[in-house]
mmCIF file of C-alpha atoms (C1' of nucleotides) in Angstrom:
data_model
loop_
_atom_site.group_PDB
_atom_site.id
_atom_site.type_symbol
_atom_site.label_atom_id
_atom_site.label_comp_id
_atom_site.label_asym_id
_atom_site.label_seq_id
_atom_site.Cartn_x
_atom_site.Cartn_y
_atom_site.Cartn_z
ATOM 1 C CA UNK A 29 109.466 193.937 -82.171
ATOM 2 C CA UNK A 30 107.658 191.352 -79.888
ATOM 3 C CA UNK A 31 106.028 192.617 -76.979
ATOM 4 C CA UNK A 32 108.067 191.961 -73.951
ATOM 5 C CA UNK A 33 105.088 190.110 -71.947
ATOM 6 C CA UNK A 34 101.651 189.255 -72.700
ATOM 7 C CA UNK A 35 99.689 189.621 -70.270
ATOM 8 C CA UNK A 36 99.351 192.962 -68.164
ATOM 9 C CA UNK A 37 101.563 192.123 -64.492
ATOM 10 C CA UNK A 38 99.707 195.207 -63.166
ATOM 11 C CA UNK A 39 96.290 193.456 -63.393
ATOM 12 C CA UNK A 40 94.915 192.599 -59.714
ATOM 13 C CA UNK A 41 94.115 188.886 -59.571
ATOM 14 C CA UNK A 42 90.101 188.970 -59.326
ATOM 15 C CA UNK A 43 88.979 192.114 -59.224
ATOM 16 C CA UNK A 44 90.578 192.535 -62.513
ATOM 17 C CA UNK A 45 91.483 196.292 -61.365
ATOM 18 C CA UNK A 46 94.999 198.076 -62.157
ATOM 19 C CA UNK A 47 97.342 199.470 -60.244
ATOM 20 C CA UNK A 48 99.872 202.233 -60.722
ATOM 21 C CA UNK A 49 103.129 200.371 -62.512
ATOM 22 C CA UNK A 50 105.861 200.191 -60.398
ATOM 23 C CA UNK A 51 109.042 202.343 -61.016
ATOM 24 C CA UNK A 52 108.915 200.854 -64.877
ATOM 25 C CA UNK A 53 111.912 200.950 -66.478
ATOM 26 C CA UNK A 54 113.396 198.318 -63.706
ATOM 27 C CA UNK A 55 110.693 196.448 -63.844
ATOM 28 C CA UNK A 56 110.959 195.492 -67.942
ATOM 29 C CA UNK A 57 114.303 194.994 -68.085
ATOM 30 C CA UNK A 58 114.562 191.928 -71.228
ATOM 31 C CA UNK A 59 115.976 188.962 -69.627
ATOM 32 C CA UNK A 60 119.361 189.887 -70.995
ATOM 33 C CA UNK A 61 119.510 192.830 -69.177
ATOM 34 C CA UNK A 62 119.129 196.423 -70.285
ATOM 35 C CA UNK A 63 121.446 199.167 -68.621
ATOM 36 C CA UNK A 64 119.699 202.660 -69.006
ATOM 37 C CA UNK A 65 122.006 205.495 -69.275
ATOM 38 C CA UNK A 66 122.847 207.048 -66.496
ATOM 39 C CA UNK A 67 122.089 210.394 -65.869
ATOM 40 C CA UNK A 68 125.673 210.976 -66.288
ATOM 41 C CA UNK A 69 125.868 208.984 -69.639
ATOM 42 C CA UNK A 70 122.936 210.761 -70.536
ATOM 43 C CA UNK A 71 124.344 214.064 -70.177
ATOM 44 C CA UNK A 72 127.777 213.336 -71.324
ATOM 45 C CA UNK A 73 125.589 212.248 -74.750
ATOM 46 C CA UNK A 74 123.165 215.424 -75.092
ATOM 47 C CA UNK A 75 122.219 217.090 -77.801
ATOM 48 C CA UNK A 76 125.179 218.971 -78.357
ATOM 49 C CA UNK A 77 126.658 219.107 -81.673
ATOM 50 C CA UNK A 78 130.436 219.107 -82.072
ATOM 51 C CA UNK A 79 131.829 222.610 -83.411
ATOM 52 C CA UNK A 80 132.853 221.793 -86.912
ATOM 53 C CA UNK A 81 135.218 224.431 -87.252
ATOM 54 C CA UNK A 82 137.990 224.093 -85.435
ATOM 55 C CA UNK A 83 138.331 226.408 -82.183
ATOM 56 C CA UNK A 84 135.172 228.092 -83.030
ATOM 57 C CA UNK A 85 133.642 226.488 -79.985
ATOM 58 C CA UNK A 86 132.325 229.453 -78.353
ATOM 59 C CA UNK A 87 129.860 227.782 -76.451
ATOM 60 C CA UNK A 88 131.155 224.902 -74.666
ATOM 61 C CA UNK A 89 134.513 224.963 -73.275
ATOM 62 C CA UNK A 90 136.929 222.323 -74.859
ATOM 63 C CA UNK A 91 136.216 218.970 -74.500
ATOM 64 C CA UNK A 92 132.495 219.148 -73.539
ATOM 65 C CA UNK A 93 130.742 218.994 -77.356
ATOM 66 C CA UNK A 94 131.875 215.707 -78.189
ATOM 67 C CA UNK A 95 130.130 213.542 -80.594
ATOM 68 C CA UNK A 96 128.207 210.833 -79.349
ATOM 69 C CA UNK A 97 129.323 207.459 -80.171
ATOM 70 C CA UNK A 98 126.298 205.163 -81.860
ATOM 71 C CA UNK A 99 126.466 203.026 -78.948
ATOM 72 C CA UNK A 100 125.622 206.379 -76.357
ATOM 73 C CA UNK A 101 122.689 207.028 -79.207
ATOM 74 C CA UNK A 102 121.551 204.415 -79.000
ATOM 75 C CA UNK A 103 121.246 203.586 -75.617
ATOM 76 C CA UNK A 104 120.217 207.212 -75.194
ATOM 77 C CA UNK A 105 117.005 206.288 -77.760
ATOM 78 C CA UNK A 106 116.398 202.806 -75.762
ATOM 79 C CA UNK A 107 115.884 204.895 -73.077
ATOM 80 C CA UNK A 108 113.445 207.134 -74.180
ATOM 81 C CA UNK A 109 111.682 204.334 -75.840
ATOM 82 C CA UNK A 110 111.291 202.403 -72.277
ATOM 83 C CA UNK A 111 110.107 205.391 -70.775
ATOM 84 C CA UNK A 112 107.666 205.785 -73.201
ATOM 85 C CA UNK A 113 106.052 202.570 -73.232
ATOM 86 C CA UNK A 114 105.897 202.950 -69.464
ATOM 87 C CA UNK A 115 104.188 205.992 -69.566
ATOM 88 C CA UNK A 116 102.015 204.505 -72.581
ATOM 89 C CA UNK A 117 101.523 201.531 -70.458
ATOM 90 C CA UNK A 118 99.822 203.786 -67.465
ATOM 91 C CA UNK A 119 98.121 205.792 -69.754
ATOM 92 C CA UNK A 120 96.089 202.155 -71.258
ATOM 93 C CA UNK A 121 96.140 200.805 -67.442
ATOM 94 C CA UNK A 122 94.018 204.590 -66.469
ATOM 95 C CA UNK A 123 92.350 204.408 -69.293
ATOM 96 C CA UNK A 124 90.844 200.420 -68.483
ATOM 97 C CA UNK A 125 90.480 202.129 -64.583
ATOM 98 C CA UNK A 126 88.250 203.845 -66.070
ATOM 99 C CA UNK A 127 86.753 201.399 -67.775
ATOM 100 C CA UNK A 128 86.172 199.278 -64.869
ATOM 101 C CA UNK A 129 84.470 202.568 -63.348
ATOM 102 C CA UNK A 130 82.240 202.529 -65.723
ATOM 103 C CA UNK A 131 81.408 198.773 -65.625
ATOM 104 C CA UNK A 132 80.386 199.102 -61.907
ATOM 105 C CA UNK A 133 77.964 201.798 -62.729
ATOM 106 C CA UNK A 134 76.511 199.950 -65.475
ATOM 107 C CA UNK A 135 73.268 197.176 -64.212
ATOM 108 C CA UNK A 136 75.086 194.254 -63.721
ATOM 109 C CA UNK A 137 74.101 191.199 -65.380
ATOM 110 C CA UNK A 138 72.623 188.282 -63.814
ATOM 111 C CA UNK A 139 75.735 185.872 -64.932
ATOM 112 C CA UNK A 140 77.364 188.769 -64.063
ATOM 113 C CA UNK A 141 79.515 188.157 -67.321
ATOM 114 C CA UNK A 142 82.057 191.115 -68.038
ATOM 115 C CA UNK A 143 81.266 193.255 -70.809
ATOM 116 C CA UNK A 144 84.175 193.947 -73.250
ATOM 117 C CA UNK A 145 85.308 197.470 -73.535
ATOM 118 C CA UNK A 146 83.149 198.282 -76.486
ATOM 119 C CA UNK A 147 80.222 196.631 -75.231
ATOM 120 C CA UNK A 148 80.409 198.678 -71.866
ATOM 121 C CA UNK A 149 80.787 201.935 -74.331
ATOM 122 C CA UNK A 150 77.659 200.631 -76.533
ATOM 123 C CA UNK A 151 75.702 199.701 -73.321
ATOM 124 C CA UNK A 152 76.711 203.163 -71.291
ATOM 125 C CA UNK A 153 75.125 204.817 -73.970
ATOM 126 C CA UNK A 154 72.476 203.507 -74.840
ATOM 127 C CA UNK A 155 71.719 203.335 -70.724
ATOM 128 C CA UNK A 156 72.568 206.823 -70.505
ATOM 129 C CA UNK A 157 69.717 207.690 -73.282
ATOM 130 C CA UNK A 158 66.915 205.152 -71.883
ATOM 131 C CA UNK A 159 67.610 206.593 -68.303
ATOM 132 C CA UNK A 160 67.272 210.613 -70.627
ATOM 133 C CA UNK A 161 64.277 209.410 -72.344
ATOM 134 C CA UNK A 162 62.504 207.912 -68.765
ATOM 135 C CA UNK A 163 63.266 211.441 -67.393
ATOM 136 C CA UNK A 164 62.052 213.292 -70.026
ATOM 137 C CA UNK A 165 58.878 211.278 -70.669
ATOM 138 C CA UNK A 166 57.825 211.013 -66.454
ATOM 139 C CA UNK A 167 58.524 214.721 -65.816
ATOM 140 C CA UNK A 168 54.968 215.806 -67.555
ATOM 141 C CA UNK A 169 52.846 213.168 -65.470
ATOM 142 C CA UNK A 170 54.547 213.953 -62.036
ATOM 143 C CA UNK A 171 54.502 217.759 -63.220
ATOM 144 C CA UNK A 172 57.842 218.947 -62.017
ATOM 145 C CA UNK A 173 61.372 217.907 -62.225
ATOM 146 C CA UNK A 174 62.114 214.494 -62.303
ATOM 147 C CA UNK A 175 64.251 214.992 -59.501
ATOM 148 C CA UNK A 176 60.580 214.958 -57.149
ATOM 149 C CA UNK A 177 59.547 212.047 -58.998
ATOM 150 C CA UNK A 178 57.517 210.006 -56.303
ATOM 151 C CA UNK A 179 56.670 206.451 -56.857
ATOM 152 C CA UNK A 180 56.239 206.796 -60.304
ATOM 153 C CA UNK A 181 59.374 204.771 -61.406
ATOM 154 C CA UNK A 182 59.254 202.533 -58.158
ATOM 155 C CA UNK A 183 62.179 201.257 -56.649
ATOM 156 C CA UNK A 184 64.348 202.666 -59.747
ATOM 157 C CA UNK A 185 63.201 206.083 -57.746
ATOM 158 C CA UNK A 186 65.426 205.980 -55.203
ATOM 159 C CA UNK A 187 67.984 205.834 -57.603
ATOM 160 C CA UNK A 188 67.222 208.601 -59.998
ATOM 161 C CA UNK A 189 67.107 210.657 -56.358
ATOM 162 C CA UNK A 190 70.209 210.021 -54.858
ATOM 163 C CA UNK A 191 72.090 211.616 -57.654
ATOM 164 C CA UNK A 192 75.703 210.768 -57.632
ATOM 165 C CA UNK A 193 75.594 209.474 -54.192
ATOM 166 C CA UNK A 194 73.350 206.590 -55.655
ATOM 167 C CA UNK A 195 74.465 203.403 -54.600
ATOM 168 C CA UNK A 196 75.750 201.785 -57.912
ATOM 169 C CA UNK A 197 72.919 199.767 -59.590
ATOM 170 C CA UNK A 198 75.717 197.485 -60.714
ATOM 171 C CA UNK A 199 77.324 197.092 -56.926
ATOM 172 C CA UNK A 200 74.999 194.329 -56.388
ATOM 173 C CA UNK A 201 73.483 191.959 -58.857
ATOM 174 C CA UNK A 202 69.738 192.430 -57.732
ATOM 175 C CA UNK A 203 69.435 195.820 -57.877
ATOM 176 C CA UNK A 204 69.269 196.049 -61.201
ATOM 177 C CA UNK A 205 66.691 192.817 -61.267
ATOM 178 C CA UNK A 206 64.038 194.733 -58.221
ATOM 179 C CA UNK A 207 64.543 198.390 -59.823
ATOM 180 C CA UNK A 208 63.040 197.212 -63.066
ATOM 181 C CA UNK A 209 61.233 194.378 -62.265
ATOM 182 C CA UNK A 210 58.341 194.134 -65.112
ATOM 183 C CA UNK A 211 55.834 192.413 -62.139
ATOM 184 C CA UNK A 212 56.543 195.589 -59.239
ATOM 185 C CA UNK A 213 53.417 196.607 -58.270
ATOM 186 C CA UNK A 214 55.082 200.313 -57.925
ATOM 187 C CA UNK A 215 55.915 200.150 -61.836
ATOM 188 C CA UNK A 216 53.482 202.502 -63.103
ATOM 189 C CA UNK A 217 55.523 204.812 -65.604
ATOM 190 C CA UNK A 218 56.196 202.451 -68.324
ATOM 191 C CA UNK A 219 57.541 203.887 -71.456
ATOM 192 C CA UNK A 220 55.529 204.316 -74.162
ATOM 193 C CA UNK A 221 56.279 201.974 -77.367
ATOM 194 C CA UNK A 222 55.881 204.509 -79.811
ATOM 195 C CA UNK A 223 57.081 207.639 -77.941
ATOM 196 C CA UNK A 224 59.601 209.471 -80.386
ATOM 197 C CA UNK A 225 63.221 209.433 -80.610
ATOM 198 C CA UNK A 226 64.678 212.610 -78.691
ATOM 199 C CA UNK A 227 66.607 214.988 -81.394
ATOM 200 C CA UNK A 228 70.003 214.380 -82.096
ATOM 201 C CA UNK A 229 71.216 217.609 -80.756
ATOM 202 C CA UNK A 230 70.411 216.970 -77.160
ATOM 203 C CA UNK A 231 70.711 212.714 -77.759
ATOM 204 C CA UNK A 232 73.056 212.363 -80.591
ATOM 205 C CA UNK A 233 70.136 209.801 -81.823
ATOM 206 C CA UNK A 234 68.907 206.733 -80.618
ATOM 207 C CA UNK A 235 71.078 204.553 -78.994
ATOM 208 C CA UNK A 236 70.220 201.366 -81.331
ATOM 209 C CA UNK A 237 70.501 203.587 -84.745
ATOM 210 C CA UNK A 238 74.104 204.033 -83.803
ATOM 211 C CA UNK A 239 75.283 201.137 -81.841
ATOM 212 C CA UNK A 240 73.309 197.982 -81.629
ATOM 213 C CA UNK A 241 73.453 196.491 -78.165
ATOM 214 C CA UNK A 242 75.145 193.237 -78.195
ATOM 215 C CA UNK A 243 72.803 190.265 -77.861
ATOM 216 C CA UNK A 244 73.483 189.913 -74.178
ATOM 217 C CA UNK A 245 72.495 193.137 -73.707
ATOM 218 C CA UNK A 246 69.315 193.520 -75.608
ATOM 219 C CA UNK A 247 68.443 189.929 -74.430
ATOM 220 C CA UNK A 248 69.003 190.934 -70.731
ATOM 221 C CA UNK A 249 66.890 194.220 -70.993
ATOM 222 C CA UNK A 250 64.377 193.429 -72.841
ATOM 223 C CA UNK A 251 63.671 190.716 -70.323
ATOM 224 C CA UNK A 252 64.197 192.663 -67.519
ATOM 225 C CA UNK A 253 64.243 196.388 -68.294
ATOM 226 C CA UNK A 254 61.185 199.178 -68.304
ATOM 227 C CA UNK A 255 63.137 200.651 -70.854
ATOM 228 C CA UNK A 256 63.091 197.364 -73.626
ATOM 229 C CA UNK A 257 60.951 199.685 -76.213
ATOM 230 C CA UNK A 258 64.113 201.415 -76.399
ATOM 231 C CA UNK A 259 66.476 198.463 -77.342
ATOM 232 C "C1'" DT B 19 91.254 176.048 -85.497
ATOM 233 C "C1'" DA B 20 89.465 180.589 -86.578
ATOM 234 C "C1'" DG B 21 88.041 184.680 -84.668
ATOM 235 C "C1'" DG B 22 87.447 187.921 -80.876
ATOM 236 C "C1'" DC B 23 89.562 190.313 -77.283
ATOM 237 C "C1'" DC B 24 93.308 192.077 -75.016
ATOM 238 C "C1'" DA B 25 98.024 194.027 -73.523
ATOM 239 C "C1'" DT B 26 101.966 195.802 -75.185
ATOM 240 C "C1'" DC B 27 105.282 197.929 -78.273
ATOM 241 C "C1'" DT B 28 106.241 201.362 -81.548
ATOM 242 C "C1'" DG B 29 106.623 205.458 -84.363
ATOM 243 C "C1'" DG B 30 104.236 209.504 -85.682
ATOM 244 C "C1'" DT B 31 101.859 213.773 -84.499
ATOM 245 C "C1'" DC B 32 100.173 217.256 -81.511
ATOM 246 C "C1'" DC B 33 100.477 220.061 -77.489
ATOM 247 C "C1'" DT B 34 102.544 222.532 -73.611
ATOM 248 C "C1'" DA C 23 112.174 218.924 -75.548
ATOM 249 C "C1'" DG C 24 109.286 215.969 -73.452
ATOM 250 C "C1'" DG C 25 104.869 214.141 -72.578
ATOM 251 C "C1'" DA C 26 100.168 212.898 -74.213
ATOM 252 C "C1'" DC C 27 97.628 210.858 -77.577
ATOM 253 C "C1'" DC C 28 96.788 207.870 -81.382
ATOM 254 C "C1'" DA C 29 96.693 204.024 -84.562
ATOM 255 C "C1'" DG C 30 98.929 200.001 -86.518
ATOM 256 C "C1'" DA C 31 101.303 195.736 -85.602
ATOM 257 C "C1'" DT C 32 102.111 191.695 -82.982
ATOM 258 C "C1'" DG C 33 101.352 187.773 -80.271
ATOM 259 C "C1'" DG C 34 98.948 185.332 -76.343
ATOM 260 C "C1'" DC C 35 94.651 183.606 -74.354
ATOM 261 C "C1'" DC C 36 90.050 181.977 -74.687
ATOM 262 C "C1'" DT C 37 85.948 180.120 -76.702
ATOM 263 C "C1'" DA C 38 82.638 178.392 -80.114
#
DNA sequence: TAGGCCATCTGGTCCT
DNA sequence: AGGACCAGATGGCCTA
């Protein structure tokens, strides 16, 4: 069967963000018009099998185990299926929410072109292990947890600090560009090119062994990233 | 125009 | 039984 529309209707103009559907099944009603079941039509078609055996309807007084007719079946089925595909339909508009979450943490890029769902999977982790592998490698030369790392990473400092209150390095477009600047003066914890690959069990490998960054992305940090070796 | 990406529908399976 | 999850199919939009 076609689909019934296109493009999402829940998709905010701009922002590209979802919203919550609205009460669905009203709201996808084919052009011909669909009526649901009622609740009453609904009930008066339930499950219920008819007693095959005449008066041996124990169950049920008479008159209450009727069969269904195919048309009460199937709009009984139609039913279901709309309510399904709504609640499919909010499960894939949560699920790109989410998405979109993710996008906002990710270092925006200078065109500040959207990344395509698998790209902002790819790029989330491999961002999550080059962010890993900075901790692990500065914690020996500031001697503590990274977490008291002073000036060592520079402005990108501030960010490892502030934990999950960190202001989003993607919620502006330069913050990405000043926290990794190659040229700032503070950058004195480069990584080094031939440092080795964490072990699987606490990285699941390098990033690039398992998913190559798209060309955007390698392009953009190895231009512009203290973590390029890694790419 | 082909190919990539996406939203949606759909039926099957698993889980509560 | 009903909902969540999943994967395949389909068709529209966009871009190189």
């Amino acid at each position: 069967m076609a689909p019934q529309s296109d493009r999402c209707p829940y998709k905010e103009q701009g922002s590209g963000k979802y919203f919550q559907c609205p009460t669905p099944a009203s709201t996808l009603m084919p052009p011909g018009g669909l009526s649901v079941p009622s609740e009453e039509e609904m009930e008066e078609g339930e499950e219920e099998e008819p007693s095959t055996a005449r008066g041996e309807c124990k169950r049920r007084p008479r008159g209450r185990g009727k069969a269904r007719s195919p048309k009460v079946v199937q709009k009984i089925k139609k039913s279901r299926r709309i309510k399904a595909n709504n609640r499919e339909r909010n499960r894939m508009h949560n699920l790109n929410g989410a998405l979109d979450a993710l996008r906002e943490v990710l270092p925006a890029f200078p065109e500040d072109a959207k990344l395509t769902k698998i790209e902002t999977l790819r790029f989330a982790h491999n961002y999550i292990w080059a962010l890993t592998e900075a901790l692990r490698l500065a914690e020996p030369l500031v001697g503590g947890p990274a977490g008291e790392l002073v000036g060592c990473l520079g402005p990108e400092q501030q960010y490892l600090d502030s934990g999950l209150s960190s202001p989003s390095p993607g919620a502006s477009g330069s913050s990405w560009n000043s926290f990794s600047s190659p040229s700032s003066s503070s950058y004195t914890c480069t990584l080094s090119p031939g440092s080795p690959a964490p072990s699987e069990d606490m990285y699941f490998g390098q990033p690039e062994n398992i998913y190559a960054p798209s060309k955007q992305q390698s392009d953009f940090l190895q231009n512009s990233s203290p973590f390029h070796e890694f790419i």
